[in-house]
CSV table of C-alpha atoms in Angstrom, one decimal:
chain,number,residue,atom,x,y,z
A,46,MET,CA,9.2,24.9,-25.5
A,47,LEU,CA,5.9,26.1,-23.4
A,48,ASP,CA,7.9,27.5,-21.0
A,49,ASP,CA,10.3,29.8,-22.5
A,50,LEU,CA,7.6,30.9,-24.6
A,51,ALA,CA,6.0,32.3,-21.7
A,52,LEU,CA,9.4,33.3,-20.9
A,53,PHE,CA,9.8,35.0,-24.3
A,54,VAL,CA,6.5,37.0,-23.2
A,55,THR,CA,8.0,37.9,-19.8
A,56,ILE,CA,11.3,39.2,-21.9
A,57,VAL,CA,8.9,41.7,-24.1
A,58,GLU,CA,6.9,42.7,-20.8
A,59,ALA,CA,10.1,43.4,-18.7
A,60,GLY,CA,12.2,45.1,-21.6
A,61,SER,CA,15.1,43.3,-21.0
A,62,LEU,CA,16.5,39.9,-19.8
A,63,ASN,CA,17.7,41.0,-17.1
A,64,ALA,CA,14.8,42.5,-16.0
A,65,ALA,CA,13.2,39.4,-16.9
A,66,ALA,CA,16.0,37.1,-15.4
A,67,LEU,CA,15.0,38.8,-12.0
A,68,LYS,CA,10.6,39.0,-12.2
A,69,GLU,CA,11.7,35.1,-13.3
A,70,ASN,CA,14.4,34.9,-10.5
A,71,LEU,CA,16.5,33.2,-13.0
A,72,PRO,CA,20.2,33.6,-13.9
A,73,PRO,CA,20.2,36.3,-17.0
A,74,ALA,CA,23.0,33.2,-18.5
A,75,THR,CA,19.6,30.9,-18.9
A,76,VAL,CA,17.5,33.7,-19.5
A,77,THR,CA,20.2,34.6,-22.8
A,78,ARG,CA,20.3,30.8,-23.5
A,79,ARG,CA,16.5,29.8,-23.6
A,80,LEU,CA,16.0,32.6,-25.7
A,81,GLN,CA,18.5,32.0,-28.3
A,82,LYS,CA,16.7,27.8,-28.2
A,83,LEU,CA,13.2,29.3,-28.3
A,84,GLU,CA,14.5,31.6,-31.7
A,85,SER,CA,16.8,28.3,-33.0
A,86,GLN,CA,13.0,26.2,-32.9
A,87,LEU,CA,11.2,28.7,-34.7
A,88,GLY,CA,13.8,29.4,-37.1
A,89,TYR,CA,14.2,33.3,-37.3
A,90,ARG,CA,14.9,36.0,-34.8
A,91,LEU,CA,12.6,37.5,-32.0
A,92,LEU,CA,14.6,40.1,-30.9
A,93,ASN,CA,17.3,43.2,-31.6
A,94,ARG,CA,19.7,43.1,-28.2
A,95,SER,CA,22.2,45.6,-27.6
A,96,ALA,CA,23.8,46.7,-24.5
A,97,ARG,CA,21.3,49.0,-23.8
A,98,ARG,CA,18.3,48.0,-25.6
A,99,LEU,CA,15.8,45.5,-26.4
A,100,GLN,CA,13.9,45.8,-29.1
A,101,PRO,CA,11.9,43.1,-30.7
A,102,THR,CA,11.7,41.8,-34.4
A,103,ALA,CA,8.6,42.3,-36.5
A,104,GLU,CA,8.1,38.5,-36.2
A,105,GLY,CA,8.9,39.2,-32.7
A,106,TRP,CA,5.8,41.4,-32.0
A,107,GLN,CA,3.6,38.9,-34.4
A,108,TYR,CA,4.4,36.2,-31.8
A,109,TYR,CA,4.4,38.5,-28.8
A,110,GLU,CA,0.7,39.4,-29.9
A,111,GLN,CA,0.1,35.5,-30.7
A,112,CYS,CA,1.3,34.5,-27.6
A,113,ARG,CA,0.7,37.1,-24.6
A,114,PRO,CA,-3.1,36.0,-24.7
A,115,LEU,CA,-2.5,32.0,-24.3
A,116,VAL,CA,0.2,32.2,-21.7
A,117,HIS,CA,-1.5,34.9,-19.5
A,118,ALA,CA,-4.7,32.5,-19.7
A,119,LEU,CA,-3.1,30.0,-18.9
A,120,ARG,CA,-0.6,31.9,-15.5
A,121,GLN,CA,-4.5,32.9,-14.3
A,122,ALA,CA,-5.6,29.3,-14.7
A,123,THR,CA,-2.4,28.3,-12.9
A,124,GLN,CA,-3.8,30.2,-10.2
A,125,GLN,CA,-6.8,29.5,-9.8
A,126,LEU,CA,-5.8,25.7,-9.6
A,127,ASP,CA,-3.4,26.2,-6.6
A,128,ALA,CA,-6.0,27.9,-5.3
A,129,SER,CA,-8.3,25.9,-5.5
A,130,LEU,CA,-5.5,23.0,-4.2
A,131,SER,CA,-4.6,24.9,-0.6
A,132,ALA,CA,-8.3,25.6,0.0
A,133,VAL,CA,-9.5,24.1,3.2
A,134,SER,CA,-12.3,24.2,2.0
A,135,GLY,CA,-15.0,22.1,-0.8
A,136,SER,CA,-15.5,18.6,-1.3
A,137,ILE,CA,-14.2,15.3,-0.8
A,138,ARG,CA,-15.8,11.7,-0.9
A,139,VAL,CA,-14.3,8.5,1.1
A,140,LEU,CA,-14.8,5.3,0.2
A,141,ALA,CA,-15.3,2.8,3.2
A,142,PRO,CA,-16.7,0.1,4.8
A,143,VAL,CA,-19.5,0.0,6.7
A,144,ASP,CA,-18.9,-1.3,9.9
A,145,PHE,CA,-15.6,0.3,9.9
A,146,ALA,CA,-17.0,3.6,9.1
A,147,SER,CA,-19.8,4.0,10.8
A,148,GLY,CA,-18.4,2.4,14.6
A,149,LEU,CA,-14.8,2.6,15.3
A,150,LEU,CA,-14.4,6.2,12.9
A,151,THR,CA,-18.5,8.1,14.0
A,152,PRO,CA,-15.8,9.8,16.1
A,153,ALA,CA,-13.4,11.1,13.3
A,154,TRP,CA,-15.9,11.6,11.0
A,155,VAL,CA,-17.8,14.2,13.6
A,156,SER,CA,-14.9,15.9,14.7
A,157,PHE,CA,-13.2,16.9,11.6
A,158,MET,CA,-17.2,17.8,10.2
A,159,HIS,CA,-16.6,20.7,13.1
A,160,LYS,CA,-13.3,21.7,13.0
A,161,TYR,CA,-13.7,22.0,9.0
A,162,PRO,CA,-17.7,23.6,8.6
A,163,ASP,CA,-16.3,24.9,4.2
A,164,ILE,CA,-16.1,20.9,3.8
A,165,GLN,CA,-18.5,18.7,1.9
A,166,LEU,CA,-18.4,15.9,3.2
A,167,GLU,CA,-19.4,11.9,1.1
A,168,LEU,CA,-19.1,9.1,2.4
A,169,ASP,CA,-19.9,6.3,0.4
A,170,VAL,CA,-19.4,3.6,2.7
A,171,SER,CA,-20.0,-0.9,1.6
A,172,ASN,CA,-18.3,-3.5,2.2
A,173,ARG,CA,-17.6,-4.6,-1.7
A,174,LEU,CA,-14.4,-3.2,-3.3
A,175,GLN,CA,-15.3,-0.4,-5.1
A,176,ASP,CA,-11.9,1.1,-7.2
A,177,LEU,CA,-10.8,3.6,-5.8
A,178,VAL,CA,-10.0,5.9,-9.7
A,179,VAL,CA,-13.3,4.5,-11.5
A,180,SER,CA,-15.2,6.0,-8.9
A,181,GLY,CA,-13.6,9.2,-8.6
A,182,ALA,CA,-13.4,9.3,-5.1
A,183,ASP,CA,-10.3,11.5,-3.2
A,184,MET,CA,-9.6,8.6,-0.5
A,185,ALA,CA,-10.7,5.6,0.7
A,186,VAL,CA,-10.3,3.6,4.0
A,187,ARG,CA,-8.8,0.2,3.1
A,188,VAL,CA,-9.2,-2.5,6.1
A,189,GLY,CA,-6.2,-6.0,5.7
A,190,THR,CA,-3.2,-6.3,2.3
A,191,LEU,CA,-3.5,-4.0,-0.5
A,192,ASP,CA,-3.1,-5.7,-3.9
A,193,ASP,CA,-3.4,-1.9,-5.9
A,194,SER,CA,0.0,-0.7,-6.3
A,195,SER,CA,-0.8,1.8,-8.3
A,196,LEU,CA,-2.0,4.0,-5.1
A,197,MET,CA,-0.2,5.7,-2.7
A,198,GLN,CA,-1.3,5.0,1.2
A,199,ARG,CA,-1.0,5.5,4.4
A,200,ARG,CA,-1.2,2.8,7.2
A,201,LEU,CA,-3.2,4.6,10.3
A,202,GLY,CA,-2.9,1.5,12.2
A,203,SER,CA,-4.4,-1.9,13.2
A,204,ALA,CA,-7.5,-3.7,13.9
A,205,SER,CA,-7.0,-6.4,16.0
A,206,LEU,CA,-8.9,-10.0,15.1
A,207,VAL,CA,-10.6,-12.3,18.6
A,208,MET,CA,-11.5,-15.6,17.4
A,209,VAL,CA,-15.0,-16.4,20.1
A,210,ALA,CA,-18.2,-18.4,20.1
A,211,ALA,CA,-20.9,-18.5,22.9
A,212,PRO,CA,-20.5,-20.3,26.2
A,213,SER,CA,-24.0,-22.0,25.4
A,214,TYR,CA,-22.6,-23.3,22.2
A,215,LEU,CA,-19.6,-24.9,23.8
A,216,ALA,CA,-21.7,-26.0,26.5
A,217,ARG,CA,-23.7,-28.1,23.8
A,218,THR,CA,-20.4,-28.7,21.8
A,219,GLY,CA,-17.3,-28.6,23.6
A,220,VAL,CA,-14.5,-26.3,23.9
A,221,PRO,CA,-11.8,-26.7,21.3
A,222,HIS,CA,-8.2,-27.7,22.2
A,223,ASN,CA,-6.4,-27.4,19.5
A,224,LEU,CA,-6.8,-26.1,16.2
A,225,LEU,CA,-7.4,-29.4,14.6
A,226,ASP,CA,-10.5,-29.4,17.0
A,227,LEU,CA,-11.8,-27.1,14.8
A,228,GLU,CA,-13.0,-29.5,12.1
A,229,ARG,CA,-15.7,-30.9,14.5
A,230,HIS,CA,-17.1,-27.3,14.9
A,231,GLU,CA,-20.0,-25.1,14.1
A,232,LEU,CA,-17.9,-22.0,12.4
A,233,ILE,CA,-18.6,-18.5,10.8
A,234,VAL,CA,-17.3,-17.4,8.1
A,235,ALA,CA,-17.7,-13.0,8.2
A,236,GLU,CA,-16.3,-11.0,4.9
A,237,PRO,CA,-13.4,-10.5,4.1
A,238,LEU,CA,-11.4,-13.2,6.7
A,239,ARG,CA,-12.3,-16.0,4.6
A,240,SER,CA,-8.2,-17.1,5.8
A,241,TRP,CA,-8.2,-17.7,9.8
A,242,ARG,CA,-3.9,-16.5,9.8
A,243,LEU,CA,-3.3,-17.6,13.8
A,244,ARG,CA,0.4,-17.2,15.1
A,245,ARG,CA,0.8,-19.0,18.8
A,246,PRO,CA,3.7,-16.4,20.5
A,247,GLY,CA,4.9,-19.5,22.8
A,248,ASP,CA,6.5,-20.5,20.0
A,249,GLY,CA,6.0,-18.2,16.9
A,250,ALA,CA,4.3,-20.9,14.9
A,251,GLU,CA,1.9,-19.4,12.0
A,252,MET,CA,-1.2,-21.1,9.8
A,253,VAL,CA,-3.9,-20.3,7.7
A,254,LEU,CA,-7.1,-22.1,7.8
A,255,GLN,CA,-9.0,-22.5,4.8
A,256,PRO,CA,-12.3,-22.6,7.5
A,257,GLN,CA,-15.7,-24.6,6.1
A,258,ALA,CA,-18.4,-22.6,7.3
A,259,ARG,CA,-22.0,-23.7,8.5
A,260,LEU,CA,-22.7,-20.0,8.2
A,261,ARG,CA,-20.9,-17.2,5.4
A,262,VAL,CA,-21.7,-13.4,5.2
A,263,ASN,CA,-20.8,-10.3,4.7
A,264,GLU,CA,-21.8,-8.0,7.3
A,265,MET,CA,-19.8,-8.7,10.5
A,266,ARG,CA,-22.4,-6.8,12.6
A,267,LEU,CA,-24.9,-9.8,12.2
A,268,ALA,CA,-22.0,-12.4,12.1
A,269,VAL,CA,-21.5,-11.2,15.5
A,270,ASP,CA,-24.9,-12.0,17.0
A,271,MET,CA,-25.1,-15.1,15.0
A,272,ALA,CA,-22.0,-15.6,17.0
A,273,GLU,CA,-24.6,-14.7,20.6
A,274,ALA,CA,-27.0,-16.6,19.7
A,275,GLY,CA,-24.9,-19.9,19.6
A,276,ILE,CA,-25.1,-20.6,16.4
A,277,GLY,CA,-20.8,-21.4,16.1
A,278,ILE,CA,-17.4,-20.1,16.2
A,279,LEU,CA,-16.5,-16.6,15.0
A,280,LEU,CA,-13.4,-14.6,13.8
A,281,CYS,CA,-14.0,-11.1,14.1
A,282,PRO,CA,-12.9,-7.4,14.6
A,283,LEU,CA,-12.2,-7.2,18.1
A,284,LEU,CA,-13.6,-3.5,17.9
A,285,GLN,CA,-17.2,-5.3,16.4
A,286,CYS,CA,-17.6,-7.4,19.5
A,287,ARG,CA,-15.8,-6.3,22.3
A,288,ASN,CA,-19.2,-4.6,24.3
A,289,ALA,CA,-19.9,-9.0,24.1
A,290,VAL,CA,-17.0,-9.4,25.0
A,291,ALA,CA,-17.1,-7.7,28.2
A,292,ASP,CA,-20.6,-9.1,29.5
A,293,GLY,CA,-19.4,-12.4,29.1
A,294,ALA,CA,-21.8,-13.1,26.0
A,295,LEU,CA,-18.8,-14.2,24.1
A,296,VAL,CA,-15.7,-15.7,25.0
A,297,ARG,CA,-12.5,-16.9,23.9
A,298,VAL,CA,-11.8,-19.7,22.0
A,299,LEU,CA,-8.6,-21.3,22.0
A,300,PRO,CA,-6.4,-18.7,23.6
A,301,ASP,CA,-2.9,-19.6,22.8
A,302,TRP,CA,-3.7,-18.9,19.4
A,303,MET,CA,-3.6,-15.0,18.3
A,304,PRO,CA,-5.2,-14.0,14.7
A,305,LEU,CA,-3.2,-11.7,13.1
A,306,PRO,CA,-4.0,-8.1,12.7
A,307,ARG,CA,-5.5,-6.8,10.2
A,308,HIS,CA,-3.5,-3.4,8.6
A,309,VAL,CA,-6.0,-0.1,8.3
A,310,TYR,CA,-4.3,2.0,6.2
A,311,ALA,CA,-5.3,5.2,4.2
A,312,VAL,CA,-5.5,5.4,0.0
A,313,TRP,CA,-5.4,7.5,-2.5
A,314,PRO,CA,-4.7,8.3,-6.2
A,315,GLN,CA,-1.1,8.1,-7.2
A,316,ARG,CA,-0.7,12.5,-8.1
A,317,ARG,CA,2.1,14.5,-7.3
A,318,TYR,CA,0.3,16.6,-4.4
A,319,LEU,CA,-3.1,16.3,-2.7
A,320,PRO,CA,-5.2,18.5,-2.8
A,321,ALA,CA,-5.8,20.8,1.0
A,322,ARG,CA,-9.0,19.5,1.9
A,323,VAL,CA,-8.0,16.1,1.6
A,324,ARG,CA,-4.9,16.3,3.3
A,325,VAL,CA,-6.4,17.6,6.3
A,326,LEU,CA,-8.6,14.9,6.6
A,327,LEU,CA,-5.8,12.0,6.3
A,328,GLU,CA,-3.8,14.1,8.7
A,329,HIS,CA,-7.1,14.0,10.7
A,330,LEU,CA,-8.0,10.5,9.7
A,331,ALA,CA,-4.2,10.0,11.6
A,332,ALA,CA,-4.0,11.4,14.7
A,333,PHE,CA,-7.7,10.0,15.6
A,334,ALA,CA,-6.1,6.4,14.8
A,335,ALA,CA,-3.4,7.9,16.9
A,336,GLU,CA,-4.9,8.0,19.9
A,337,ASN,CA,-7.7,5.2,20.1
A,338,PRO,CA,-6.6,2.1,22.1
A,339,LEU,CA,-8.5,-0.3,18.9
A,340,LEU,CA,-5.8,1.1,16.8
A,341,ARG,CA,-2.7,1.6,18.4
A,342,ASP,CA,-0.3,-0.8,17.2
A,343,GLU,CA,2.2,-1.1,19.9
A,344,ASP,CA,-1.2,-2.4,22.5
A,345,LEU,CA,-2.5,-5.2,19.9
A,346,ALA,CA,0.7,-8.3,21.0
A,347,SER,CA,-0.6,-7.4,24.9
A,348,ARG,CA,-4.1,-6.8,24.9
A,349,SER,CA,-4.3,-10.0,22.4
A,350,GLN,CA,-2.9,-12.2,24.7
A,351,GLN,CA,-5.2,-11.0,28.0
A,352,PRO,CA,-7.7,-13.7,28.1
A,353,PHE,CA,-11.5,-12.0,28.1
């Protein structure tokens, strides 16, 4: 009914049904039908119509005078909202995991801030999974399986995992030759990798291990440091340990078994339109991920099979 009320105001101000139809880009027959529907709902005639003239009835004038300020205020509010949604400015609040946001994505935040000087970026980094809607954030970066089907999502790429240990640890305890050997080893479990999902490319076999940890931590950087110190075997993202692997501080364990990569997503609350400021950040992160070899899906299999 609100749309029909606004159309009635347009008809009165335009002076004719045809002029109103032209202004609203509607067929004249549609304008006539909607006016008749409004009159039927109200129970009285709003306009006296003839071939040459259109004149509001007494009830029509009264209705017009009461509705016109409301319709104009609604149109102004809609225009202001449209301007806000289309403006590449304002504040964006993003949730993201600590190690991911402050490591791999740091160049993406830097380049985004330089590219869009009118946007204020608020990064809430935490390894605790926060409710995106309750927190009031515009977007979140999530790694791993998404359990909340109410969120919109866009896959940015995949982060490969590796099983590693320090040479000093392997010299002390011996090198594991199969998955059963892990039962006698000291394991480091870093949140959120409570389960170790492994695949053997040679025959396609898959295993899901529930490791019994000697050390359990909720911060990946600390877990890598402990592994380098010879505390035990660790499953961790390659991006967190690639420097240690490159300089030999960590070596790969059980190279025949390849940990399944974890997908990386940008997620946001369900709504029909994304504000322009959030949309440009989404596209910026997607472009950054597409160019980053640590997130490109096509590089994962070949990189994960290379010995360290």
